[in-house]
Coordinates of C-alpha atoms in Angstrom, one line a residue:
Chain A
X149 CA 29.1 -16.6 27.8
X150 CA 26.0 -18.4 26.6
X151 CA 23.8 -16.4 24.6
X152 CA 20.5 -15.9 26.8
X153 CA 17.0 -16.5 24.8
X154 CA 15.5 -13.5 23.1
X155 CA 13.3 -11.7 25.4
X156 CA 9.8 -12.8 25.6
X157 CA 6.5 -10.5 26.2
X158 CA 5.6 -11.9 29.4
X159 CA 9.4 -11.4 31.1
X160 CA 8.6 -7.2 30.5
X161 CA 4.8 -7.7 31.5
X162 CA 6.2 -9.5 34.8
X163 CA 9.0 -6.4 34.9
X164 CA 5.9 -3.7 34.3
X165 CA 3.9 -5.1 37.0
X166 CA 6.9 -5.2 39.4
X167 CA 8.8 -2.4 38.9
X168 CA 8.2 1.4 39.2
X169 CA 8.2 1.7 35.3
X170 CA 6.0 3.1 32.5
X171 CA 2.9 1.3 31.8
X172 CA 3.7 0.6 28.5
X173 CA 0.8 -1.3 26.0
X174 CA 1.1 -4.1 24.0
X175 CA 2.3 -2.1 20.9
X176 CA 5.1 -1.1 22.6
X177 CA 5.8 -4.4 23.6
X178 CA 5.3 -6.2 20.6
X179 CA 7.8 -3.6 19.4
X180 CA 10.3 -4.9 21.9
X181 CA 9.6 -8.8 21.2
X182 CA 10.1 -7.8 17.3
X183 CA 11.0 -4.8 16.5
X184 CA 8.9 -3.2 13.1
X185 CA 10.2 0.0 13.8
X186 CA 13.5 -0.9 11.9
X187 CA 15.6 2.9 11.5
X188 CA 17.2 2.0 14.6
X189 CA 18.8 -1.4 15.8
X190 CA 16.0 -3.4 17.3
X191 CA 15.4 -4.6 21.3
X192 CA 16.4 -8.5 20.4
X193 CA 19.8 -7.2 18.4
X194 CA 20.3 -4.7 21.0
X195 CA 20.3 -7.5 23.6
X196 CA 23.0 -9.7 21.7
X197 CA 25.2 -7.1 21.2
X198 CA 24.8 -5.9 24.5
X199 CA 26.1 -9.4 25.3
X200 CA 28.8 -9.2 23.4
X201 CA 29.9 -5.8 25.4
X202 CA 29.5 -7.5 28.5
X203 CA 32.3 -10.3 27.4
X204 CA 34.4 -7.2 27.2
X205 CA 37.2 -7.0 30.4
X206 CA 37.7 -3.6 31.2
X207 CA 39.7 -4.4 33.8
X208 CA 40.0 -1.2 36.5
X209 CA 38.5 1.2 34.2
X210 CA 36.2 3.8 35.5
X211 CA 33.3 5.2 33.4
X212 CA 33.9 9.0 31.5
X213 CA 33.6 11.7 33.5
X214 CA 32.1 14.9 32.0
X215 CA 34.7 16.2 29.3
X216 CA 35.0 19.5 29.7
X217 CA 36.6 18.8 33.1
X218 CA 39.8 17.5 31.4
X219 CA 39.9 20.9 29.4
X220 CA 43.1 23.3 30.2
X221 CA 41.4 26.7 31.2
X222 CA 42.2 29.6 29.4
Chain B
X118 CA 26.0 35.9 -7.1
X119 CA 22.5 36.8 -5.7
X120 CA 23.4 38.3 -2.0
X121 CA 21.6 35.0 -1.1
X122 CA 25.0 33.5 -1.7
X123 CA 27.6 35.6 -0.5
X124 CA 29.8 34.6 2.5
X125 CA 28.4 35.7 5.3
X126 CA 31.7 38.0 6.8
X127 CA 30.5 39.4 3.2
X128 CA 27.3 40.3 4.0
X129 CA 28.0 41.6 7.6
X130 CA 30.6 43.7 6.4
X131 CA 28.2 45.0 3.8
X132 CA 25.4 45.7 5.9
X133 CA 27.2 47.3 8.4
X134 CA 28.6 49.6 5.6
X135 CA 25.0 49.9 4.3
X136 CA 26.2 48.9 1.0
X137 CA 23.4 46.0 1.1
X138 CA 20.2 46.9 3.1
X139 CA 19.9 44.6 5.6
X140 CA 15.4 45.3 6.0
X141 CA 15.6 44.5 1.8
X142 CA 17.5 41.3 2.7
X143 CA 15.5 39.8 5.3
X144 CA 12.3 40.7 3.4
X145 CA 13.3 38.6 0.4
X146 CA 14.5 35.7 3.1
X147 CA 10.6 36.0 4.5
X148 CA 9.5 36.2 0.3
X149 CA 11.7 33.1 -0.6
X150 CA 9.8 31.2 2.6
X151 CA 6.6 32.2 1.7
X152 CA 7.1 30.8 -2.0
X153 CA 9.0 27.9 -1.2
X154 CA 7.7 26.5 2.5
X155 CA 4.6 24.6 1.0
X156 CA 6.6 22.3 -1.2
X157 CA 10.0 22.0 1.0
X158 CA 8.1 21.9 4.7
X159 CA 11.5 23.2 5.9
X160 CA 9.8 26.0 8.4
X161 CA 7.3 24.4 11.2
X162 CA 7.1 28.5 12.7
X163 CA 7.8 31.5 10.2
X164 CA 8.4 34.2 12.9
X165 CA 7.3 37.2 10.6
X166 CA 6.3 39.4 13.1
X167 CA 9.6 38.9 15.5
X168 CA 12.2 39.1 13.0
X169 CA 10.6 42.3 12.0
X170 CA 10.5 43.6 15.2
X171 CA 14.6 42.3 15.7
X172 CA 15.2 44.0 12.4
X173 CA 14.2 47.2 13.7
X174 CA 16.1 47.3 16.5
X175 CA 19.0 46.8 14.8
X176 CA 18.4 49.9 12.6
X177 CA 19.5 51.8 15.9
X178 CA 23.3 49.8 16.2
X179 CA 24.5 48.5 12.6
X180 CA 27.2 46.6 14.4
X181 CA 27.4 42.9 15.4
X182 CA 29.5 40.1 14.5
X183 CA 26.5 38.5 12.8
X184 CA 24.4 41.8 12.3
X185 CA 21.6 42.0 9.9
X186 CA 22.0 38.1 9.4
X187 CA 18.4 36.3 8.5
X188 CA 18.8 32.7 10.3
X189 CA 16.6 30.0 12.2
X190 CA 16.9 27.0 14.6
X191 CA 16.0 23.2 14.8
X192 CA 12.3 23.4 16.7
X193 CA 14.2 21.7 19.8
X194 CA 14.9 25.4 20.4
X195 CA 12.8 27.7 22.6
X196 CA 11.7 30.9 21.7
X197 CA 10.0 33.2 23.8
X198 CA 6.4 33.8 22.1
X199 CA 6.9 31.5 19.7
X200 CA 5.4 27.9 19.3
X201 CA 8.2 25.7 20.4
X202 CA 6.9 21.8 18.9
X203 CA 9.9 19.7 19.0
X204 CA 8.7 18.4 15.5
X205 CA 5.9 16.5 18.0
X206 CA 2.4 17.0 18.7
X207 CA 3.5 16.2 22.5
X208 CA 4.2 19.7 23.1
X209 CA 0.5 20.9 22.1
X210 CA 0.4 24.3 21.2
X211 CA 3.5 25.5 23.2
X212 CA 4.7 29.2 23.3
X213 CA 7.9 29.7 25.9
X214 CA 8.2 32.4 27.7
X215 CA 12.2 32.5 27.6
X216 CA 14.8 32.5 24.2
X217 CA 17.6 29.6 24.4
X218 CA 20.4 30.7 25.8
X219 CA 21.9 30.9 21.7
X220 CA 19.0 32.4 20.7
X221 CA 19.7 35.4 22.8
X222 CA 23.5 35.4 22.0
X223 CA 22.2 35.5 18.5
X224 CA 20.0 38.8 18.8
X225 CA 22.5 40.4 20.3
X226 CA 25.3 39.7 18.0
X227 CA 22.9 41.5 15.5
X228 CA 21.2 38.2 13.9
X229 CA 17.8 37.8 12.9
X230 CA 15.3 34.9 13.6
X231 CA 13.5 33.7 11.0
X232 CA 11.5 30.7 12.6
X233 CA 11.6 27.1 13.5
X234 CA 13.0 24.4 11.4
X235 CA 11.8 21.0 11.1
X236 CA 13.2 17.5 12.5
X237 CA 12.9 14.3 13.1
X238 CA 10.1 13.7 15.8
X239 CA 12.1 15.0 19.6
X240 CA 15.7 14.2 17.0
X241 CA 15.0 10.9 17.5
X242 CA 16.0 9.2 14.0
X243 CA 18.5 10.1 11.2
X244 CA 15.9 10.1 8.1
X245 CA 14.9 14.0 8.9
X246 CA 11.5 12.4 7.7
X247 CA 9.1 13.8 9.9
X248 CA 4.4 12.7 9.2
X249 CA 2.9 15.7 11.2
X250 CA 4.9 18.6 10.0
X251 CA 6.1 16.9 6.4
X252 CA 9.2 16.1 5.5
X253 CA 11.3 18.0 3.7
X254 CA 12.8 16.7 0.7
X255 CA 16.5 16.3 -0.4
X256 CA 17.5 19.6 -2.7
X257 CA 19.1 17.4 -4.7
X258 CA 16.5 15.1 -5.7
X259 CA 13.3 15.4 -4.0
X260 CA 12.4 11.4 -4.0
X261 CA 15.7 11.5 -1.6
X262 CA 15.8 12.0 2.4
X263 CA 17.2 14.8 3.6
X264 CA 19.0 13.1 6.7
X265 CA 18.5 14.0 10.5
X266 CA 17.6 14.9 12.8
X267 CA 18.0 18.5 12.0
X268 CA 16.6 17.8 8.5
X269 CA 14.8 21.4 8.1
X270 CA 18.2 23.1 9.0
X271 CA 19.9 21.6 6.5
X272 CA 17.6 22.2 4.3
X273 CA 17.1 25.7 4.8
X274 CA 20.4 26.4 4.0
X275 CA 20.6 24.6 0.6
X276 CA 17.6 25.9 -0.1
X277 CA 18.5 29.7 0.4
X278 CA 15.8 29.8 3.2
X279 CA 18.3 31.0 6.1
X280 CA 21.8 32.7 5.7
X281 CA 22.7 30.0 8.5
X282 CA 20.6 27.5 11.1
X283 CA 21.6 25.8 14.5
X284 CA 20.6 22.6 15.4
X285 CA 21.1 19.8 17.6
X286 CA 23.7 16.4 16.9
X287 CA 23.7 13.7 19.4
X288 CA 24.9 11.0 16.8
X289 CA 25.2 12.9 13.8
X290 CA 21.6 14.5 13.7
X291 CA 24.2 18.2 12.2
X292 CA 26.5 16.1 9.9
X293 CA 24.2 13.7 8.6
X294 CA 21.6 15.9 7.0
X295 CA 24.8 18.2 6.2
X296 CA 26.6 15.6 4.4
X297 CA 23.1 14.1 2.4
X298 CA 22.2 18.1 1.5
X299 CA 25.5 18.9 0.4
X300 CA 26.1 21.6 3.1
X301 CA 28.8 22.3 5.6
X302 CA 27.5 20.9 9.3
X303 CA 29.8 21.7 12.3
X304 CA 29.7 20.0 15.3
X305 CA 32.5 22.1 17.8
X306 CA 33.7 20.2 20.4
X307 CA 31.4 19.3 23.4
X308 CA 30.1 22.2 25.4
X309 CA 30.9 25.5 23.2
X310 CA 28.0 25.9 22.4
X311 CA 25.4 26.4 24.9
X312 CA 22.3 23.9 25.4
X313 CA 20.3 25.5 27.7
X314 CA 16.7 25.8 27.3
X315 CA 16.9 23.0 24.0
X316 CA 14.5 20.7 24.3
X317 CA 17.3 17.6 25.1
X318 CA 17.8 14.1 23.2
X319 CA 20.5 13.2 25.2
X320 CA 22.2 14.9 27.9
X321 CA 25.4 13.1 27.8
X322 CA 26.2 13.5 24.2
X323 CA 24.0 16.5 22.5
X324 CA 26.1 19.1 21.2
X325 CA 24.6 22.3 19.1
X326 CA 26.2 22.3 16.0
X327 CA 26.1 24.7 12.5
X328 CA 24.4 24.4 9.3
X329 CA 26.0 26.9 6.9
X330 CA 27.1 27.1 3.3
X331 CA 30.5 27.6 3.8
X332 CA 33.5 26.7 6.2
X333 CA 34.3 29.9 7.0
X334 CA 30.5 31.1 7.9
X335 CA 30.4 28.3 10.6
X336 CA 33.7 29.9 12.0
X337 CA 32.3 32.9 12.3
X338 CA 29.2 32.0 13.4
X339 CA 30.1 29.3 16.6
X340 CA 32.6 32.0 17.2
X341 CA 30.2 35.2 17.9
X342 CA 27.5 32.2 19.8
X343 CA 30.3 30.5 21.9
X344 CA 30.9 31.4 25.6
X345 CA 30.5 30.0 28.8
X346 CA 26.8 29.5 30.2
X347 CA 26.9 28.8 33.7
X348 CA 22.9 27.2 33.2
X349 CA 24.1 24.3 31.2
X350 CA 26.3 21.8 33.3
X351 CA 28.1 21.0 30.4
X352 CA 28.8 24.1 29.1
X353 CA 33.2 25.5 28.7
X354 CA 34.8 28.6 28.5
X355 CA 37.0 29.2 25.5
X356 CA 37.4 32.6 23.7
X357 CA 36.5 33.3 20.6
X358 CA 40.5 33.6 19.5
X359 CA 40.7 29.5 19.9
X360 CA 38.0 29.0 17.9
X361 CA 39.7 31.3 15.1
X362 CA 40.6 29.1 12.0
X363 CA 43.0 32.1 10.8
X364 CA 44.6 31.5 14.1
X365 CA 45.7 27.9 13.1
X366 CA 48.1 27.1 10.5
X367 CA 46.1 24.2 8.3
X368 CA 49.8 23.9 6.3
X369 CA 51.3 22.7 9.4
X370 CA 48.6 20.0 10.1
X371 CA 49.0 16.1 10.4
X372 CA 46.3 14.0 8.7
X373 CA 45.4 11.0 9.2
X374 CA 43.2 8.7 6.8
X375 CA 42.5 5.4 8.0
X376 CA 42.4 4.1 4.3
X377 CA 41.2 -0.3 5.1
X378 CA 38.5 0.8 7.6
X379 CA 36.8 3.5 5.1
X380 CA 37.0 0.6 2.5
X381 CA 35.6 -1.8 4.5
X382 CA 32.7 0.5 5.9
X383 CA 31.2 2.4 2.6
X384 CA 30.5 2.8 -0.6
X385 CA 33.6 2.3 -2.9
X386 CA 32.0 5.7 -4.3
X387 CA 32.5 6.9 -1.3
X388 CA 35.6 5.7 -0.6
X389 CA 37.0 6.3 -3.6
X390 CA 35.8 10.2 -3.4
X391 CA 37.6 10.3 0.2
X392 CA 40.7 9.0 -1.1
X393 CA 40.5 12.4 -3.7
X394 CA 40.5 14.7 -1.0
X395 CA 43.0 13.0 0.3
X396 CA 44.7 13.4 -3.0
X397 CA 44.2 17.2 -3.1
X398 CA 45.5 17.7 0.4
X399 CA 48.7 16.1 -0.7
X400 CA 49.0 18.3 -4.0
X401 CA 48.4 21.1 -1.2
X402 CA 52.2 19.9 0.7
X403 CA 50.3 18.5 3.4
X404 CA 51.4 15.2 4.7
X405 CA 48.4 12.8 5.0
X406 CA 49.5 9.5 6.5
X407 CA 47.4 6.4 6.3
X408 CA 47.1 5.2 9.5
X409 CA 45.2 1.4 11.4
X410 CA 42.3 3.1 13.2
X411 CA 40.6 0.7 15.8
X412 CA 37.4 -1.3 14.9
X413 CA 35.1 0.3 17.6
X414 CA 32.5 -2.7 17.1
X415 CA 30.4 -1.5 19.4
X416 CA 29.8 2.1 18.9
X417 CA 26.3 2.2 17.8
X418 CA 25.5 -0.1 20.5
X419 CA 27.0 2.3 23.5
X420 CA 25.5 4.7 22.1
X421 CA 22.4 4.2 22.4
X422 CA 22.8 2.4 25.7
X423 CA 23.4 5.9 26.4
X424 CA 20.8 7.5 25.1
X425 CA 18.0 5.4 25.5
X426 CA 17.6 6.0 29.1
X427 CA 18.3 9.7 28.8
X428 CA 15.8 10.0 26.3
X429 CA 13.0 8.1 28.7
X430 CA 14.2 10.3 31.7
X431 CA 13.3 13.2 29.8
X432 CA 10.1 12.7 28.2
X433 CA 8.8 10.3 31.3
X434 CA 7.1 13.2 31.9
X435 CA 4.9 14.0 29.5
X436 CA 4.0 10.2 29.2
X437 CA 0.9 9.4 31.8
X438 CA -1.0 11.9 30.2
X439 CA 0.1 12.0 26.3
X440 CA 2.0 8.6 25.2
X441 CA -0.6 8.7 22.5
X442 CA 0.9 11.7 21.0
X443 CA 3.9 10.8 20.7
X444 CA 4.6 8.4 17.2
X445 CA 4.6 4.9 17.2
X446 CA 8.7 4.9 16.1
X447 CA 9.4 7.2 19.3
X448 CA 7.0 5.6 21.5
X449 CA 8.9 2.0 21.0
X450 CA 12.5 3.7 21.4
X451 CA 11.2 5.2 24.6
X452 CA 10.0 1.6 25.5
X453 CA 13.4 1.0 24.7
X454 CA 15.0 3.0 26.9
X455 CA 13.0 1.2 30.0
X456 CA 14.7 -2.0 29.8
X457 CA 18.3 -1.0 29.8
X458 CA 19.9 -2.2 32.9
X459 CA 21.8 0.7 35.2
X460 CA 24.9 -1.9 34.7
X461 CA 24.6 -1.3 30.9
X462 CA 24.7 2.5 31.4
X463 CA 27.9 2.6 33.9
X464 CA 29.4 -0.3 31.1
X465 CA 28.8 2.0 28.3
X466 CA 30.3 5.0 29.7
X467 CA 32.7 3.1 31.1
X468 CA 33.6 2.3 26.7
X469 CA 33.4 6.0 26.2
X470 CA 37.0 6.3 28.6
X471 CA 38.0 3.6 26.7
X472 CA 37.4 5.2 23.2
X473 CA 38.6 8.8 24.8
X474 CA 41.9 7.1 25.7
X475 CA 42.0 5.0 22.3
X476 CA 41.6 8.4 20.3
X477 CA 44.1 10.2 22.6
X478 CA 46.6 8.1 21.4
X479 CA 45.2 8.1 17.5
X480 CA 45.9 11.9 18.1
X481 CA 49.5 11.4 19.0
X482 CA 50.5 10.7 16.0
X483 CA 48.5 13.1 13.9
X484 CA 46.1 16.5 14.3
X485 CA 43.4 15.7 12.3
X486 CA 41.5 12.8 11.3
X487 CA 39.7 12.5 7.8
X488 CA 36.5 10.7 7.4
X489 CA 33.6 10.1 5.0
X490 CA 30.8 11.8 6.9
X491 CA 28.3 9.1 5.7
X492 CA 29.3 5.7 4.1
X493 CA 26.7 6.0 1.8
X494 CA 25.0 9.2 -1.2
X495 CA 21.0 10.3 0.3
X496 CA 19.1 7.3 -0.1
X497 CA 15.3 7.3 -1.2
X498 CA 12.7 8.6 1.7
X499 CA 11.3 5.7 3.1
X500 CA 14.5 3.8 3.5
X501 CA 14.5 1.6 6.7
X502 CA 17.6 -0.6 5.7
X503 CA 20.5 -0.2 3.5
X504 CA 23.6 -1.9 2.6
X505 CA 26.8 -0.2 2.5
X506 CA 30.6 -1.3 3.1
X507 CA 29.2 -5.0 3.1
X508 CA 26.7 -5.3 5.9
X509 CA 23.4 -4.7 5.7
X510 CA 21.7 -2.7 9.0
X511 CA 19.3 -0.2 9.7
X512 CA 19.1 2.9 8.3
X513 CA 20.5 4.5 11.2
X514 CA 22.8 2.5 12.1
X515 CA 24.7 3.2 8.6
X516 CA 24.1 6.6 8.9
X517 CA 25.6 7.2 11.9
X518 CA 29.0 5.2 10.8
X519 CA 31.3 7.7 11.0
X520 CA 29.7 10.5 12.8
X521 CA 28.5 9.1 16.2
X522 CA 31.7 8.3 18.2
X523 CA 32.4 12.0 18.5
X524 CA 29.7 12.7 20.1
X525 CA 30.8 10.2 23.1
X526 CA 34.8 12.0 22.9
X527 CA 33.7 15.1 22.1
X528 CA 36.1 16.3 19.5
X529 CA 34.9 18.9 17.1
X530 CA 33.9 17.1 13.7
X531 CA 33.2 19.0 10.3
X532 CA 31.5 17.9 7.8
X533 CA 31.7 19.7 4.4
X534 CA 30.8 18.8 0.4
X535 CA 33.4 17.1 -1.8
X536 CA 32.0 16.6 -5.2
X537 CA 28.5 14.6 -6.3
X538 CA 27.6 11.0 -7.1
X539 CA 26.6 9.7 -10.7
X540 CA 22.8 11.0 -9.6
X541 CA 23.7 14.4 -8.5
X542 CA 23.7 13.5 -5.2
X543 CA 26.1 15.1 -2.4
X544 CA 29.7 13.2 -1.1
X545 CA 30.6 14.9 1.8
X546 CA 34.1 14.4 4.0
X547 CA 34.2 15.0 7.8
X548 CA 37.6 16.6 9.4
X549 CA 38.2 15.8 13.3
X550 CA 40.1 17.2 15.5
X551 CA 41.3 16.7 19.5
X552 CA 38.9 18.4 21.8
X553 CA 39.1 22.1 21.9
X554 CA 41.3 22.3 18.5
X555 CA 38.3 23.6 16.9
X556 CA 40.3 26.5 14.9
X557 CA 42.6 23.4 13.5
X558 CA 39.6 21.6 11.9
X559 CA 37.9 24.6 10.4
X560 CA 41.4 26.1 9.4
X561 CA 42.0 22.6 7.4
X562 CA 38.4 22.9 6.1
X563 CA 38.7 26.4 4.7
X564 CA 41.9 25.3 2.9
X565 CA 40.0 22.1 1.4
X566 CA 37.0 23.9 0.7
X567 CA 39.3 26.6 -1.7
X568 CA 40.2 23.5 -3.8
X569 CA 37.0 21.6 -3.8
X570 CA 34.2 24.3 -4.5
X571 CA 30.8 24.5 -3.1
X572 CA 27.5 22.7 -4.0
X573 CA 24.1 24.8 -5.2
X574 CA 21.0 22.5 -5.7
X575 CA 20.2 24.0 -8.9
X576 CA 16.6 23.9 -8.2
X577 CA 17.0 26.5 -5.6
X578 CA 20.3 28.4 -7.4
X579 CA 19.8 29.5 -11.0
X580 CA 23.4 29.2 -12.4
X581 CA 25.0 28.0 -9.1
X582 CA 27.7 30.0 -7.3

């Protein structure tokens, strides 16, 4: 899979304007673009390993149910 | 020993017997807060009044598995009549009408509520560092974080401020500041403990969890507080027998210790610290076997493909009329949250049956898996990026390491103090177990915690314990 470019400000002004979404300001945005706020993985690495998830064949596999489900009652 | 540091079946047993007044020990809880609050910002509510009036009616019972027991809860919790902040100005100046769902369980088991504890903004972030409210500072060196979220119930306990404290771990927000403050934090397996009415992170992975000083006071604590709750969704019945360490025979156990991947992913003072636990649980006859644990590249990225969007869906809101209230770090991981595709989501919960099958097998072979809790010793307040095991990422990021898997599988994960770093500064070692095999991992812990001792900041504990 080829890495996609980072995301740019104007792809999540476009999404903002289209979508039924939080208005969010530029700060937030800028934020997104480059992240300053640096105590959690930022948008841009988020997006590269969420690329790297994607290339990932799970084959059949169905997403986790709720847990507690599996639990033997006493 | 001050009564301040006596095991808390101690102290139950005591009060109930009248042999220690349980009015004289909450007053010199309430004395120790007043004297020590301004410079440790632990309490964001001291509930004075209320835990006066809770302490009177006890006077007409003396009985309770926790009776006469002065604790407090992460400010995620609401209390009826009591400001309820979230660690956020977001929330104004809200008073609930209703208790949590624990914090009722709580009175009636014969506890008594001290306040609210302080957190990371809404638990969002693993510092514990928190601008409105303060943050409180590291008992072991006050230039050090405390870890979070639940930074103020960690805290509290090392401090001597509450006999115990609940809070809330969706990545490691119980562990974390457990393992940096050099206290015991238990997370129990996913729904024991009841979430209803706490203000949520994360709906598919928050568990409540324990701060306490010793193994054996979480036991008895999750034990009297556990029970089904048909108001949370998430909430299971188990009795109070399986969550009984005494129960479980921690001679019998199989431990695993995935030796390479600690190496490769913390400190080597860390590491090496891990390895002597997993020297003394040898001397002890137990077989520990080293064992290939899987990579799990992607954790820190599921997870928070996870929690992102939960996190928005919660708060969305509050947000047309008070985004501007929230901080500028929350406000951007909110933003986060909007631009994560519903395919991410399904895809990363479709990784958490992947890594609840992966560690169903792990757990074949062995009963209890032995961790660092964090790869690296508290680092300084203000940390944003750290290096440990190699790799250089943010802060929490490294935190998070070895704690935040469990909170997608569930399993119950203790975290408890091994010894201190060349600075003072707290190891701590986290025990997992399968999924509702909560008695094996604080049975182990008990027996570990005989051999290894406890920690008192000696700022807070003249001549230790």
């Amino acid at each position: 899979m080829m890495p996609k470019n980072l995301v740019q400000r104007d792809t999540l002004e476009r999404l903002i304007a289209e979508f039924p979404v939080v208005p969010w300001g530029p700060a937030e945005l800028d934020d997104l673009v480059e992240s300053r706020q640096v105590a959690i993985t930022g948008f841009a690495s988020y997006l590269l390993e969420l690329e790297r998830l994607a290339a990932l064949d799970l084959g059949t596999l169905g997403p986790a149910g709720p847990l507690q489900y599996r639990r033997t009652r006493p | 020993m001050t009564d301040l540091q006596l095991p808390l079946t101690t102290l139950v047993r005591d009060m109930c017997a009248g042999t220690i007044d349980a009015a004289s020990l909450l007053a010199r809880y309430l004395h120790r807060i007043e004297e020590l609050n301004p410079e440790t910002h632990t309490y964001i509510t001291v509930a004075r009044d209320r835990a006066s009036t809770e302490r009177e009616c006890l006077g007409q019972r003396e009985t309770g598995a926790l009776f006469g027991l002065p604790y407090a809860v992460k400010d995620l919790f609401l209390t009826g009549g009591i400001l309820t902040t979230g660690g956020s100005r977001v929330l104004g100046e809200w008073v609930p009408e209703v208790d949590a769902n624990l914090v009722s369980r709580a009175r009636q088991a014969g506890a008594t509520l001290l306040g609210k504890l302080n957190l990371h903004e809404m638990a969002h972030g693993t510092s514990g560092e928190n601008a409105i409210y303060g943050t409180p500072p590291n008992p072991f060196d006050r230039g050090r974080m405390p870890g979070g979220s639940s930074s103020g119930s960690a805290v509290a306990v090392a401090c001597g401020l509450a006999s115990f404290a609940l809070g809330t771990d969706t990545g490691g927000s119980v562990r974390v500041p457990a393992s940096l403050c050099g206290v015991v934090g238990f997370k129990p397996s996913f729904g024991v403990l009841s979430r209803t009415n706490i203000i949520p992170y994360s709906w598919s992975l928050d568990h409540v969890g324990t701060l306490t000083r010793r193994v054996a006071d979480a036991a008895l604590v999750v034990r009297a507080l556990a029970g089904h709750d048909p108001e949370d969704p998430g909430s299971v019945e188990i009795t109070g027998a399986e969550l009984n360490p005494e129960q479980a025979d921690a001679a019998r156990l199989r431990v695993g210790y995935p030796h390479a991947y600690v190496r490769a992913r913390s400190d080597a003072a860390v590491a090496a610290v891990t390895e002597q636990v997993v020297a003394h649980l040898r001397q002890q006859g137990l077989p520990v076997t080293e064992i290939d644990f899987p990579d799990f590249p992607h954790v820190r990225t599921v997870s928070l493909t996870i929690q992102m969007p939960e996190v928005l869906s919660y708060h969305r809101r509050f947000l047309p009329d008070r985004l501007q209230l929230y901080s500028t770090e929350l406000r951007a991981g909110l933003a986060f949250g909007q631009f994560i595709l519903a395919e991410h989501y399904v895809r990363a919960l479709r990784m958490v049956e992947h890594y609840r099958r992966v560690l169903a097998r792990t757990f074949t072979e062995i009963d209890i898996l032995l961790l660092p809790t964090t790869p690296v010793t508290a680092p300084p307040i203000g940390t944003e990026v750290l290096s440990a095991g190699g790799s250089t990422e943010p802060l929490g990021d490294v935190l998070t390491r070895f704690t935040a898997l469990f909170n997608m599988t569930g399993n119950p994960a203790l975290a408890m103090p091994c010894g201190q770093d060349e600075n003072g500064l707290p190891f701590s070692v986290q025990l997992i177990g399968r999924p509702y095999e909560d008695a094996f991992v604080l049975a182990l812990g008990e027996m570990l915690e005989a051999e290894l001792g406890l920690l008192w900041a000696s700022s807070y504990f003249d001549g230790g314990g």
